[in-house]
PDB file of C-alpha atoms in Angstrom:
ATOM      1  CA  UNK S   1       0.000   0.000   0.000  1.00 86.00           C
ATOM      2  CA  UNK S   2       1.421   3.423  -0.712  1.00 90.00           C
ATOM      3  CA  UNK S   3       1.078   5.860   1.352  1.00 93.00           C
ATOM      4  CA  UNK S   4       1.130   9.597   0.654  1.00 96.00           C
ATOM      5  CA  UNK S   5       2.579  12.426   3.472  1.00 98.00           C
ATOM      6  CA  UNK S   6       2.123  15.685   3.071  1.00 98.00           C
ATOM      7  CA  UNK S   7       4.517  18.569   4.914  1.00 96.00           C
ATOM      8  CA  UNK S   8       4.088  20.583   6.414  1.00 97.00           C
ATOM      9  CA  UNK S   9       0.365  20.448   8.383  1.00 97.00           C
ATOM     10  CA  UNK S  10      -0.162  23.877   8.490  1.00 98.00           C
ATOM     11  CA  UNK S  11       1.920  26.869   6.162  1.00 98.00           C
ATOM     12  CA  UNK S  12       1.170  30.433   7.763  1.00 98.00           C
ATOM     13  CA  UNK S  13       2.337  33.107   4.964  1.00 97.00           C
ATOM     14  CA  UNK S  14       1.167  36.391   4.383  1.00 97.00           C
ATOM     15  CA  UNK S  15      -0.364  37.539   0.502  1.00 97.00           C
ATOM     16  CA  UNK S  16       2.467  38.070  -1.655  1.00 97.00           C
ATOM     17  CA  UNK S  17       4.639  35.346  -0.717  1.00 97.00           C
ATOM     18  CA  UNK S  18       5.624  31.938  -1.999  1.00 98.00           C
ATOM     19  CA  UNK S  19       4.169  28.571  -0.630  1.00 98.00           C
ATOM     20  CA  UNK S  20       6.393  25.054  -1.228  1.00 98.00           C
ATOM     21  CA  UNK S  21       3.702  22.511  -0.118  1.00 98.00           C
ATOM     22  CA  UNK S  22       5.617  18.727   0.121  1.00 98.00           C
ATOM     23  CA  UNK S  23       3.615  15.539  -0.581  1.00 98.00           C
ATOM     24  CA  UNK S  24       6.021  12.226  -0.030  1.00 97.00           C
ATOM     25  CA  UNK S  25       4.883   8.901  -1.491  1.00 95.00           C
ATOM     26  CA  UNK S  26       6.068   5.645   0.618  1.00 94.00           C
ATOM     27  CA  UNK S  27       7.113   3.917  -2.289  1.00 93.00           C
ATOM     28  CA  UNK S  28       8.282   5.028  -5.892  1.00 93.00           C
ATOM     29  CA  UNK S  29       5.069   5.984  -7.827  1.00 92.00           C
ATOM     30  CA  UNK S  30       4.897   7.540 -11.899  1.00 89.00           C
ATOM     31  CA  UNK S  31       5.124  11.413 -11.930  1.00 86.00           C
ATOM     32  CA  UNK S  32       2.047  10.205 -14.160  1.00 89.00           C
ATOM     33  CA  UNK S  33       0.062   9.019 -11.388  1.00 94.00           C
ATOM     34  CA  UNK S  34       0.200  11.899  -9.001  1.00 96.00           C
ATOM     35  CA  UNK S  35      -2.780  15.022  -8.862  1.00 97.00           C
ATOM     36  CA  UNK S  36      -2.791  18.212  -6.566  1.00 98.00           C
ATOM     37  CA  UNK S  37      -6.507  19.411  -5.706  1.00 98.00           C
ATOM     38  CA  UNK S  38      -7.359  22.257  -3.634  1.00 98.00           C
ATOM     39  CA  UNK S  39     -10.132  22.887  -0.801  1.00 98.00           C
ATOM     40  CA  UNK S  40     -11.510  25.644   0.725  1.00 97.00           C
ATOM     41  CA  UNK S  41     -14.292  25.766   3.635  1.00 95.00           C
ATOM     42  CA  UNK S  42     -17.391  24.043   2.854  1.00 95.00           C
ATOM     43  CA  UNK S  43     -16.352  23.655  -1.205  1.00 97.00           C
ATOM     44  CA  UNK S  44     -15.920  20.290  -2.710  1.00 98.00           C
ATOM     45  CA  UNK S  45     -11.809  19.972  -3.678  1.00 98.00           C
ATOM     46  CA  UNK S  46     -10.971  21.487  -7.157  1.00 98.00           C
ATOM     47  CA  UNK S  47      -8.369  19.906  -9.555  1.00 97.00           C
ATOM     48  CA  UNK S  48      -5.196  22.310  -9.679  1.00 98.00           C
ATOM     49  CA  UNK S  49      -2.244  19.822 -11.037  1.00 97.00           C
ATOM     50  CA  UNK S  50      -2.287  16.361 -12.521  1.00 96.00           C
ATOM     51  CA  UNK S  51       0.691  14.630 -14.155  1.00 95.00           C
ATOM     52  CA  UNK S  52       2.741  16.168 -11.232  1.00 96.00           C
ATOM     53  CA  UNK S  53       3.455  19.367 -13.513  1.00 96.00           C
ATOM     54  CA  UNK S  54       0.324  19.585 -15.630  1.00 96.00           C
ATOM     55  CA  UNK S  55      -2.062  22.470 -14.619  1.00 97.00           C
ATOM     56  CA  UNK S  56      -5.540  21.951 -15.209  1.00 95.00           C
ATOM     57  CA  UNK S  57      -7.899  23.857 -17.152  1.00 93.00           C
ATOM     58  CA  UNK S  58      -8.681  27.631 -16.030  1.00 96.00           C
ATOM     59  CA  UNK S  59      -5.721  27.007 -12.804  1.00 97.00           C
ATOM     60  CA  UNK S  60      -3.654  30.473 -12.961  1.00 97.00           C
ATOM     61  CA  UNK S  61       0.427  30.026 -13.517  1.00 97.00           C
ATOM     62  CA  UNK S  62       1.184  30.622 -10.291  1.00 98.00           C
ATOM     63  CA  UNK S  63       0.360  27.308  -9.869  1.00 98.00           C
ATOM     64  CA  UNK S  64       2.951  25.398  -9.972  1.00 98.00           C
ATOM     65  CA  UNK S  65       3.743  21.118  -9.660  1.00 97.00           C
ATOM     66  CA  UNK S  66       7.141  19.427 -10.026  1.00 97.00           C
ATOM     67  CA  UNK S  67       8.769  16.302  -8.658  1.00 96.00           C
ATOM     68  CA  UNK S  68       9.254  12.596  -9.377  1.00 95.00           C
ATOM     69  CA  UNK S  69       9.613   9.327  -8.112  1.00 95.00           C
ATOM     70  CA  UNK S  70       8.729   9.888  -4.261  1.00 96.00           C
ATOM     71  CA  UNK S  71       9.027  13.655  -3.674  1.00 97.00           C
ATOM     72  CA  UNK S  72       6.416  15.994  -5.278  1.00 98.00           C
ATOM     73  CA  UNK S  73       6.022  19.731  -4.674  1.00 98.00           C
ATOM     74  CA  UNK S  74       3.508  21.915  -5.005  1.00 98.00           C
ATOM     75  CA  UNK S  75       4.105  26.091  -5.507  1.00 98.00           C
ATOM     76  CA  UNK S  76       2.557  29.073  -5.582  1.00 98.00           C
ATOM     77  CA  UNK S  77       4.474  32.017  -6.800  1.00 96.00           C
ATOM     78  CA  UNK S  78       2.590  34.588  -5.000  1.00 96.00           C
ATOM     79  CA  UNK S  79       0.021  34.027  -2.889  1.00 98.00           C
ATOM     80  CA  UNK S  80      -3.400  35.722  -3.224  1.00 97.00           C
ATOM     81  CA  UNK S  81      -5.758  36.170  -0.620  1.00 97.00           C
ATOM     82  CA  UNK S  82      -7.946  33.449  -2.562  1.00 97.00           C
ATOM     83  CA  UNK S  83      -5.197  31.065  -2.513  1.00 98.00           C
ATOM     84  CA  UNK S  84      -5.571  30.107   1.364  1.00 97.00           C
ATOM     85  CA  UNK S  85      -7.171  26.617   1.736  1.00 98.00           C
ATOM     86  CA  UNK S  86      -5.859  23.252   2.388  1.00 98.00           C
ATOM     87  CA  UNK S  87      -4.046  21.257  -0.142  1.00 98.00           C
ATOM     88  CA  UNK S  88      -4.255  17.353  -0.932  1.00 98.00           C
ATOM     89  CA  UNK S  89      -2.123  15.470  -3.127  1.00 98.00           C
ATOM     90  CA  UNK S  90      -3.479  11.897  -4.700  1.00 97.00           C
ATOM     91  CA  UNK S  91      -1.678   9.680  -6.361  1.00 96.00           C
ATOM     92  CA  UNK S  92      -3.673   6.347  -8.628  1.00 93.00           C
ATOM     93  CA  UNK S  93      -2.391   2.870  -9.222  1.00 86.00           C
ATOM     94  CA  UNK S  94      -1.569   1.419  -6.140  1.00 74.00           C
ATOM     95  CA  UNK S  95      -3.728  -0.237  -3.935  1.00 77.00           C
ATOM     96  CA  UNK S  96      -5.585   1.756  -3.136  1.00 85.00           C
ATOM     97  CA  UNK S  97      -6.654   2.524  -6.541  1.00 92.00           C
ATOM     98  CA  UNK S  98      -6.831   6.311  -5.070  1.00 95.00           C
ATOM     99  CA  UNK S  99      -5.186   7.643  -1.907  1.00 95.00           C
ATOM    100  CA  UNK S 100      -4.806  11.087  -0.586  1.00 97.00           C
ATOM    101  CA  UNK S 101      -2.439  13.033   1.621  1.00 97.00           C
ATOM    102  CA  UNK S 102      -3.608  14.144   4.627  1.00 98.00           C
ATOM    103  CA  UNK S 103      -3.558  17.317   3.275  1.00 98.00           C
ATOM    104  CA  UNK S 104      -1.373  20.709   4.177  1.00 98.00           C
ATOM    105  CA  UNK S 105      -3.336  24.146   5.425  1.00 98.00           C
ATOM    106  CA  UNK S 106      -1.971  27.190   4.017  1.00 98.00           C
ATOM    107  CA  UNK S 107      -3.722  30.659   6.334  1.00 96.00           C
ATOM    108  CA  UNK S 108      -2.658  33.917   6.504  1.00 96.00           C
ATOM    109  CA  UNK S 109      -0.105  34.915   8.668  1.00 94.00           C
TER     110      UNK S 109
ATOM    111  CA  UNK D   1     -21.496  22.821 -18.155  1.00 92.00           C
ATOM    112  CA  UNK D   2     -20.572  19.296 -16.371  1.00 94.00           C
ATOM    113  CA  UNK D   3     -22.295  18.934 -12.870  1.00 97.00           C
ATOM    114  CA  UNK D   4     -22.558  16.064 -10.500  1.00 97.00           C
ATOM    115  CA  UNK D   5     -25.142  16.415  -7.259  1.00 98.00           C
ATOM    116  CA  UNK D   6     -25.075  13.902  -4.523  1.00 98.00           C
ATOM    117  CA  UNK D   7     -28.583  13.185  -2.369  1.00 98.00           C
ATOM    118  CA  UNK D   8     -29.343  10.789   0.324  1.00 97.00           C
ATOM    119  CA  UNK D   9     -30.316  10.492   3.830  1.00 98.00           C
ATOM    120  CA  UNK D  10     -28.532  13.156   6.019  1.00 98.00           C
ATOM    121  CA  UNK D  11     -28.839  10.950   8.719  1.00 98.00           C
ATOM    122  CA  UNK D  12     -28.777   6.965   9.703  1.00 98.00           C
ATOM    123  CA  UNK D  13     -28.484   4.748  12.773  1.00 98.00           C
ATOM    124  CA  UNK D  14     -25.183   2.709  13.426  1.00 97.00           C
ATOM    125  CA  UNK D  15     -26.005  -0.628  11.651  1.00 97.00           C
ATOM    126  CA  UNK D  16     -28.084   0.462   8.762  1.00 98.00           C
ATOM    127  CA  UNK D  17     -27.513   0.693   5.731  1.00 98.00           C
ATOM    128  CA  UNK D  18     -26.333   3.957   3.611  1.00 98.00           C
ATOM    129  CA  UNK D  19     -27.469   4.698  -0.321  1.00 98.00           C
ATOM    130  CA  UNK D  20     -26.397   7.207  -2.085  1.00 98.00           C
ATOM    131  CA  UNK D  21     -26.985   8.516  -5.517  1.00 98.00           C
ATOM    132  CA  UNK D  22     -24.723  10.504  -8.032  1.00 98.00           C
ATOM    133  CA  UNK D  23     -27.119  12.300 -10.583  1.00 98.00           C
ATOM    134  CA  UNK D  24     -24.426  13.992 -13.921  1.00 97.00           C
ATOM    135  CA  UNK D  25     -26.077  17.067 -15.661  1.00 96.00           C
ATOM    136  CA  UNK D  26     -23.909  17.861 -18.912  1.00 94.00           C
ATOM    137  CA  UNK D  27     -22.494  14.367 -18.871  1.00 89.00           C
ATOM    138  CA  UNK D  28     -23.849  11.209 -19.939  1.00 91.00           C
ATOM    139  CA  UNK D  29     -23.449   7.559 -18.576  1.00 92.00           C
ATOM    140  CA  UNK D  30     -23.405   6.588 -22.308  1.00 89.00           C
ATOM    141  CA  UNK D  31     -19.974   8.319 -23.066  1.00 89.00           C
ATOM    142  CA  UNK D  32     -17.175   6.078 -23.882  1.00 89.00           C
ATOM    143  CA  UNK D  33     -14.848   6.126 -20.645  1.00 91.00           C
ATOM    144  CA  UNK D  34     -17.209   8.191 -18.417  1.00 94.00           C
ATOM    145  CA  UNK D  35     -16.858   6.977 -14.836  1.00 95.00           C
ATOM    146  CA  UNK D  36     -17.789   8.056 -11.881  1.00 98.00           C
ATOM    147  CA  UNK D  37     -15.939   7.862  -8.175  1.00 98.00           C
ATOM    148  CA  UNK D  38     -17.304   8.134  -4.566  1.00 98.00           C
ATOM    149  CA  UNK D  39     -14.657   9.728  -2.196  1.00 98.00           C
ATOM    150  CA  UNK D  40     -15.816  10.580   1.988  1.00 98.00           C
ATOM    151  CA  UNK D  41     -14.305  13.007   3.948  1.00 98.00           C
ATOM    152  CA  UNK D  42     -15.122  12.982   7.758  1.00 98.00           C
ATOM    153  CA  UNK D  43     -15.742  16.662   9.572  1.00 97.00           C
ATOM    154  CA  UNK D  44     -12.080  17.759   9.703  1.00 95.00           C
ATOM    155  CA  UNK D  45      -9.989  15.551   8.323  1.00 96.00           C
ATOM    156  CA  UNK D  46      -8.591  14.152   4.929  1.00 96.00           C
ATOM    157  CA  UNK D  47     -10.545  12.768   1.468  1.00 97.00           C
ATOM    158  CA  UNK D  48     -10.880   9.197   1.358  1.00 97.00           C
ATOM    159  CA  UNK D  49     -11.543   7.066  -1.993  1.00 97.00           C
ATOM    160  CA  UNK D  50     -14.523   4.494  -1.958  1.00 98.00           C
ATOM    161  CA  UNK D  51     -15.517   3.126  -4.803  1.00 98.00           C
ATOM    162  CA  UNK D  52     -14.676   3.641  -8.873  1.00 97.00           C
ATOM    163  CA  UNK D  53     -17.121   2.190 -11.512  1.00 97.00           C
ATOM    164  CA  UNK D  54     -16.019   2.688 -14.380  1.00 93.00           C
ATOM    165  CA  UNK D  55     -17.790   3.455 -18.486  1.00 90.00           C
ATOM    166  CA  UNK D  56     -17.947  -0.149 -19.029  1.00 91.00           C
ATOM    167  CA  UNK D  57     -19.106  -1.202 -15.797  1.00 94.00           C
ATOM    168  CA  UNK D  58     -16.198  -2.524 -14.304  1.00 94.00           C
ATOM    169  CA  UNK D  59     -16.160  -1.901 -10.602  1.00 97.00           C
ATOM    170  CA  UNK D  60     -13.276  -1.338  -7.682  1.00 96.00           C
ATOM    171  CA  UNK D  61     -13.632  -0.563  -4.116  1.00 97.00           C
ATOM    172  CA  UNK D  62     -11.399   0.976  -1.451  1.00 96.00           C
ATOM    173  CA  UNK D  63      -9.516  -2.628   0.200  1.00 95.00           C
ATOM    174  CA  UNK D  64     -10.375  -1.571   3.596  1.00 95.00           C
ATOM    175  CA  UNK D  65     -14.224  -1.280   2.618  1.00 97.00           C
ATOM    176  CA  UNK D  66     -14.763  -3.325  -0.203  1.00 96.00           C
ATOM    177  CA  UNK D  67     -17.068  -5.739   2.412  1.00 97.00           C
ATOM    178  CA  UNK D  68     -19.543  -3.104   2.676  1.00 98.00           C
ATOM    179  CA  UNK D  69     -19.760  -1.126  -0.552  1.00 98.00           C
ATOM    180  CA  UNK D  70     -21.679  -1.742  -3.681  1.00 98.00           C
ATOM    181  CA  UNK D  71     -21.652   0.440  -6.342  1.00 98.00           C
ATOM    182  CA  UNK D  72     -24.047   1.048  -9.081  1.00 98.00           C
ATOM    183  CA  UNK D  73     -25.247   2.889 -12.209  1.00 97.00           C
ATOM    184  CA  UNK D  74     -27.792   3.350 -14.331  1.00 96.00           C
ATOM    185  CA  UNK D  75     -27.287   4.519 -17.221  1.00 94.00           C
ATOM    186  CA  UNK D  76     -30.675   5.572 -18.715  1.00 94.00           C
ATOM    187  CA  UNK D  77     -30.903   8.142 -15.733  1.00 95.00           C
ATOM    188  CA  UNK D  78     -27.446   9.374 -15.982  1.00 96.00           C
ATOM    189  CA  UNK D  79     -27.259   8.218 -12.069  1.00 97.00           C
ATOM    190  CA  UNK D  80     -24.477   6.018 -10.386  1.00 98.00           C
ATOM    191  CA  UNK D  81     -25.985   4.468  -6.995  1.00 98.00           C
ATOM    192  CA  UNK D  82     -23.191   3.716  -3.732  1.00 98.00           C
ATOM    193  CA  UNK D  83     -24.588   1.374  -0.907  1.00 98.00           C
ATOM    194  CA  UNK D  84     -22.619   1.062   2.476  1.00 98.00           C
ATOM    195  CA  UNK D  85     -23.773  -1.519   4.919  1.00 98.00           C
ATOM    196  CA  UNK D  86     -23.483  -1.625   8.391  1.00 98.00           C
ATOM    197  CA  UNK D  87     -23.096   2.088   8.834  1.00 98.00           C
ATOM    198  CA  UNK D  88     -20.787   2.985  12.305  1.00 98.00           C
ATOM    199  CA  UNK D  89     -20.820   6.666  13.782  1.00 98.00           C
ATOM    200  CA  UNK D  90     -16.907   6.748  12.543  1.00 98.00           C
ATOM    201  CA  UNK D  91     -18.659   6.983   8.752  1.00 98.00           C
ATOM    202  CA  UNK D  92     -19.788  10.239   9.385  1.00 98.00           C
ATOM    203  CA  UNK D  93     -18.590  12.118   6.787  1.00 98.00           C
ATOM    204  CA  UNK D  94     -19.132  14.114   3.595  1.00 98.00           C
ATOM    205  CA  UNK D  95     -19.876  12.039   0.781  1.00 98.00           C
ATOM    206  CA  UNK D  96     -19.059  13.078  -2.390  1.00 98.00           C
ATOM    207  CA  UNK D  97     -19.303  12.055  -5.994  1.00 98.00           C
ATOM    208  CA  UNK D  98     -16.224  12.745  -9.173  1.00 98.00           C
ATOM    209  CA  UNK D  99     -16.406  12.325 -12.807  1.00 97.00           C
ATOM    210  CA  UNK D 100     -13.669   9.906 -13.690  1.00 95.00           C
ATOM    211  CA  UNK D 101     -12.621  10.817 -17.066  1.00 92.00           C
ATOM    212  CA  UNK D 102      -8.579   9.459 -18.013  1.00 92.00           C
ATOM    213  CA  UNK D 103      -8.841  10.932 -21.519  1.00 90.00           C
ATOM    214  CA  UNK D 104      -7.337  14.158 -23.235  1.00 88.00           C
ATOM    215  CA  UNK D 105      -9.025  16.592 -25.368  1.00 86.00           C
ATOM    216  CA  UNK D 106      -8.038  14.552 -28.467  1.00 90.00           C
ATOM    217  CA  UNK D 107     -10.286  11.444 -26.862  1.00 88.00           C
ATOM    218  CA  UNK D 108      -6.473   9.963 -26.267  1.00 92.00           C
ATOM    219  CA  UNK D 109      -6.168   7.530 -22.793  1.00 89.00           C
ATOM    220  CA  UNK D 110      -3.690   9.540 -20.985  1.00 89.00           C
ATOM    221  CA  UNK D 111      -2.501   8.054 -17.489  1.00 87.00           C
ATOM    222  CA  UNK D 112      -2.363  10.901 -16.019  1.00 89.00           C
ATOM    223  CA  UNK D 113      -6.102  11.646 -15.952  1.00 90.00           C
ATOM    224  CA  UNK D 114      -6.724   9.221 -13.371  1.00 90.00           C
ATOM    225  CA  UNK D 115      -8.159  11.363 -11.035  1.00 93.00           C
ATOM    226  CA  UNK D 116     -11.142  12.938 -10.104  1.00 96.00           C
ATOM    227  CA  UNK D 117     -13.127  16.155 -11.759  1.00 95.00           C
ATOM    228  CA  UNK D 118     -15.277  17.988 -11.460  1.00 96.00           C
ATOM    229  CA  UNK D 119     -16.587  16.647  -8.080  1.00 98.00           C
ATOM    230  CA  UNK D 120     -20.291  17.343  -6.396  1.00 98.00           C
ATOM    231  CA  UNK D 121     -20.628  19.893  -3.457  1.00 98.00           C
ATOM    232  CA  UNK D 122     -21.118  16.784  -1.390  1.00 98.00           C
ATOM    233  CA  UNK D 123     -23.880  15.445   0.936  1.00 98.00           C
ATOM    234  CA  UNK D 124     -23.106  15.445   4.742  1.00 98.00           C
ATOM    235  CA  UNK D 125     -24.246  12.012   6.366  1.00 98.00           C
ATOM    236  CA  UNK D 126     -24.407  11.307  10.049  1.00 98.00           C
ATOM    237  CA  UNK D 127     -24.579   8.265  11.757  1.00 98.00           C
ATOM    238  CA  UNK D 128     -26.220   8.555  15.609  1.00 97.00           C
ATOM    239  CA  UNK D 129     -28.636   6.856  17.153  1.00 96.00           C
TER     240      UNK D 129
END
């Protein structure tokens, strides 16, 4: 079973600054395999990233995804006051078919 | 405009059972490779994947659940049904439905679209006595 960590729990920034978010598979999985989605209060998550690098339709370019093998990251150039939510990584093709991170909270500062 | 709407009892006691149905506006059943996913997330914590079926009716289910789910669909209504047994107050959670869709605007598989978009605003289910 792989298992997916994210780091850190909670990111406190202020507007304007630049967030890393971490997500750390247990085992080797295809950049392929591995989606970012975003949450805010009382929303259903929104796709940001798939492929690891691959921003999805309508996501701004301050998104950000990179990474391979175990270690995937997750920027945002410069954060804007809609930007602060919490952040959930998923990866697909190990059992589980689907597994998320336990997700990292980015407020403001 | 693709939407997917969850509905089902907001509320059940520990031992019954829980269905839930996935109704797609915008999106057909019919389509070649259209699937649809059920993913929970309890008040407060993380998104957890329950159960894929998939355009031609194959079916998978989370390992640590797969005793207790059954998932549906029928495709004349454009509806995908998700049954849970033996409901426990640790299922509490909001339930939510995904379009499963792992092809690119050419109608090319692509790996990388295994995921999950655009998801339902969820249905919040409690189990209490």
């Amino acid at each position: 079973e792989i298992v997916l960590t994210q780091s850190p729990g909670t990111l406190s920034l202020s507007p304007g600054e630049r967030a890393t978010l971490s997500c750390r598979a247990s085992q080797s999985i295809s950049s392929s395999y591995l989606a970012w989605y975003q949450q805010k209060p009382g929303q259903a998550p929104r796709l940001l990233i798939y492929g690891a690098s691959s921003r999805a339709t309508g996501i701004p370019d301050r998104f950000s995804g990179s990474g391979s093998g175990t270690e995937f990251t997750l920027s945002i150039s410069r954060l804007e006051p809609e930007d602060f939510a919490v952040y959930y990584c998923q990866q697909y093709g190990s059992s589980p078919l689907f597994s998320f991170g336990p997700g990292t909270k980015v407020d403001v500062k | 405009q693709i939407t997917l709407k969850e509905s089902g009892p907001a509320l059940v006691k520990p031992t019954q059972t829980l269905t839930l149905t996935c109704t797609l506006s915008g999106l057909s059943l019919s389509t070649s490779g259209v699937g649809v996913g059920w993913i929970r997330q309890p008040p407060g914590k993380a998104l957890e994947w329950l159960a894929l079926i998939s355009w031609d009716d194959e079916k998978r289910y989370s390992p640590s659940l797969q005793n207790r789910l059954t998932i549906t669909k029928d495709t004349s209504k454009d509806q995908v049904v998700l049954t849970m047994t033996n409901m426990d107050p640790v299922d509490t959670a909001t339930y939510y439905c995904a379009r499963h869709f792992p092809y690119d605007s050419r109608g090319y598989f692509s790996d990388s679209l295994n995921l999950f978009d655009p998801w339902g605003q969820g249905t919040l289910v409690t189990v209490s006595s």
